[in-house]
mmCIF file of C-alpha atoms in Angstrom:
data_model
loop_
_atom_site.group_PDB
_atom_site.id
_atom_site.type_symbol
_atom_site.label_atom_id
_atom_site.label_comp_id
_atom_site.label_asym_id
_atom_site.label_seq_id
_atom_site.Cartn_x
_atom_site.Cartn_y
_atom_site.Cartn_z
ATOM 1 C CA MET L 1 -20.744 -4.325 25.738
ATOM 2 C CA LYS L 2 -16.866 -4.204 24.653
ATOM 3 C CA THR L 3 -16.461 -1.928 21.427
ATOM 4 C CA LYS L 4 -14.323 -4.156 18.787
ATOM 5 C CA LYS L 5 -11.084 -2.080 18.247
ATOM 6 C CA ILE L 6 -10.245 -1.183 14.671
ATOM 7 C CA PRO L 7 -6.780 -1.598 13.553
ATOM 8 C CA MET L 8 -5.246 1.339 12.444
ATOM 9 C CA ARG L 9 -2.390 1.737 9.792
ATOM 10 C CA MET L 10 -0.173 4.274 8.956
ATOM 11 C CA CYS L 11 -0.392 6.042 5.237
ATOM 12 C CA LEU L 12 3.052 6.120 3.064
ATOM 13 C CA GLY L 13 2.392 9.013 1.221
ATOM 14 C CA CYS L 14 0.398 11.398 3.616
ATOM 15 C CA ASP L 15 1.663 9.608 6.970
ATOM 16 C CA GLU L 16 -2.492 9.591 8.163
ATOM 17 C CA MET L 17 -3.198 6.907 10.576
ATOM 18 C CA LYS L 18 -7.017 4.775 9.258
ATOM 19 C CA PRO L 19 -8.600 2.294 9.675
ATOM 20 C CA LYS L 20 -6.805 -0.999 7.806
ATOM 21 C CA ARG L 21 -9.702 -1.772 5.804
ATOM 22 C CA GLU L 22 -9.813 1.885 4.332
ATOM 23 C CA MET L 23 -6.408 1.156 3.008
ATOM 24 C CA ILE L 24 -4.802 -0.520 -0.055
ATOM 25 C CA ARG L 25 -1.754 -3.006 0.479
ATOM 26 C CA VAL L 26 1.391 -3.427 -0.941
ATOM 27 C CA VAL L 27 2.688 -6.623 -0.838
ATOM 28 C CA LYS L 28 6.211 -8.116 -1.755
ATOM 29 C CA SER L 29 5.718 -12.069 -1.497
ATOM 30 C CA LYS L 30 8.325 -14.371 -0.678
ATOM 31 C CA ASP L 31 9.753 -15.045 -4.439
ATOM 32 C CA GLY L 32 10.087 -11.434 -4.980
ATOM 33 C CA GLU L 33 7.220 -10.292 -6.408
ATOM 34 C CA ILE L 34 5.599 -6.507 -5.675
ATOM 35 C CA SER L 35 2.023 -6.170 -6.391
ATOM 36 C CA LEU L 36 -0.955 -4.373 -4.951
ATOM 37 C CA ASP L 37 -3.262 -6.591 -2.208
ATOM 38 C CA LEU L 38 -6.819 -5.002 -2.777
ATOM 39 C CA THR L 39 -8.307 -7.824 -0.565
ATOM 40 C CA GLY L 40 -5.790 -7.399 2.410
ATOM 41 C CA ARG L 41 -5.342 -11.365 2.761
ATOM 42 C CA LYS L 42 -2.132 -11.715 0.363
ATOM 43 C CA SER L 43 0.948 -13.356 2.700
ATOM 44 C CA GLY L 44 3.810 -11.586 2.523
ATOM 45 C CA ARG L 45 5.374 -8.149 3.719
ATOM 46 C CA GLY L 46 3.186 -5.132 3.257
ATOM 47 C CA ALA L 47 3.156 -1.140 3.290
ATOM 48 C CA TYR L 48 -0.391 0.386 3.712
ATOM 49 C CA ILE L 49 -1.174 3.561 1.299
ATOM 50 C CA CYS L 50 -4.942 5.210 1.063
ATOM 51 C CA ARG L 51 -6.829 4.637 -1.962
ATOM 52 C CA ASN L 52 -5.820 7.712 -3.595
ATOM 53 C CA VAL L 53 -3.546 7.920 -6.892
ATOM 54 C CA ASP L 54 -1.930 10.914 -5.045
ATOM 55 C CA CYS L 55 -1.118 9.260 -1.931
ATOM 56 C CA PHE L 56 0.678 6.471 -4.182
ATOM 57 C CA LYS L 57 2.670 9.050 -6.171
ATOM 58 C CA LYS L 58 4.357 10.661 -3.354
ATOM 59 C CA ALA L 59 4.865 7.447 -1.445
ATOM 60 C CA ARG L 60 6.461 6.218 -5.063
ATOM 61 C CA LYS L 61 8.561 10.082 -5.470
ATOM 62 C CA SER L 62 10.073 9.731 -2.019
ATOM 63 C CA ARG L 63 10.777 5.733 -2.098
ATOM 64 C CA ARG L 64 9.335 4.662 0.804
ATOM 65 C CA PHE L 65 7.987 1.529 -0.682
ATOM 66 C CA GLU L 66 11.265 0.574 -1.472
ATOM 67 C CA LYS L 67 12.302 1.444 2.649
ATOM 68 C CA SER L 68 9.542 -0.554 4.058
ATOM 69 C CA ILE L 69 9.590 -3.222 1.869
ATOM 70 C CA SER L 70 13.412 -3.216 1.810
ATOM 71 C CA CYS L 71 13.942 -3.860 -1.570
ATOM 72 C CA MET L 72 14.251 -2.060 -5.189
ATOM 73 C CA ILE L 73 11.254 -1.284 -7.103
ATOM 74 C CA SER L 74 11.421 -1.037 -11.043
ATOM 75 C CA SER L 75 9.633 1.160 -12.883
ATOM 76 C CA GLU L 76 7.659 -0.862 -14.949
ATOM 77 C CA VAL L 77 6.100 -2.773 -11.943
ATOM 78 C CA TYR L 78 5.277 1.311 -10.363
ATOM 79 C CA ASP L 79 3.814 1.755 -13.175
ATOM 80 C CA GLY L 80 1.194 -1.267 -13.141
ATOM 81 C CA MET L 81 0.720 -0.712 -9.671
ATOM 82 C CA GLU L 82 -0.907 3.143 -10.442
ATOM 83 C CA ALA L 83 -2.823 1.687 -13.284
ATOM 84 C CA GLU L 84 -4.582 -0.765 -11.272
ATOM 85 C CA LEU L 85 -4.968 1.285 -8.257
ATOM 86 C CA GLU L 86 -6.900 4.330 -10.948
ATOM 87 C CA ASN L 87 -8.490 1.220 -12.333
ATOM 88 C CA GLU L 88 -9.677 0.387 -9.140
ATOM 89 C CA GLN L 89 -11.579 3.933 -8.616
#
């Protein structure tokens, strides 16, 4: 029997490859709204981070979200995503 391929994604904070289901997706929708996608099903351009607040802070400090999504992100949006990530844990 053939084994099922597990999709891997790279964390923007720690640069580790992990299974997609263990990651959280940050999404930019078509109308420019940026949010966390805990389900992994929202449509739009996405970037992945670990379920770790430290990885989120590293990616925020080095502006990796802005580079991968190709837009500026305000500090209010970052603060909202960080609070949502802390509540999720």
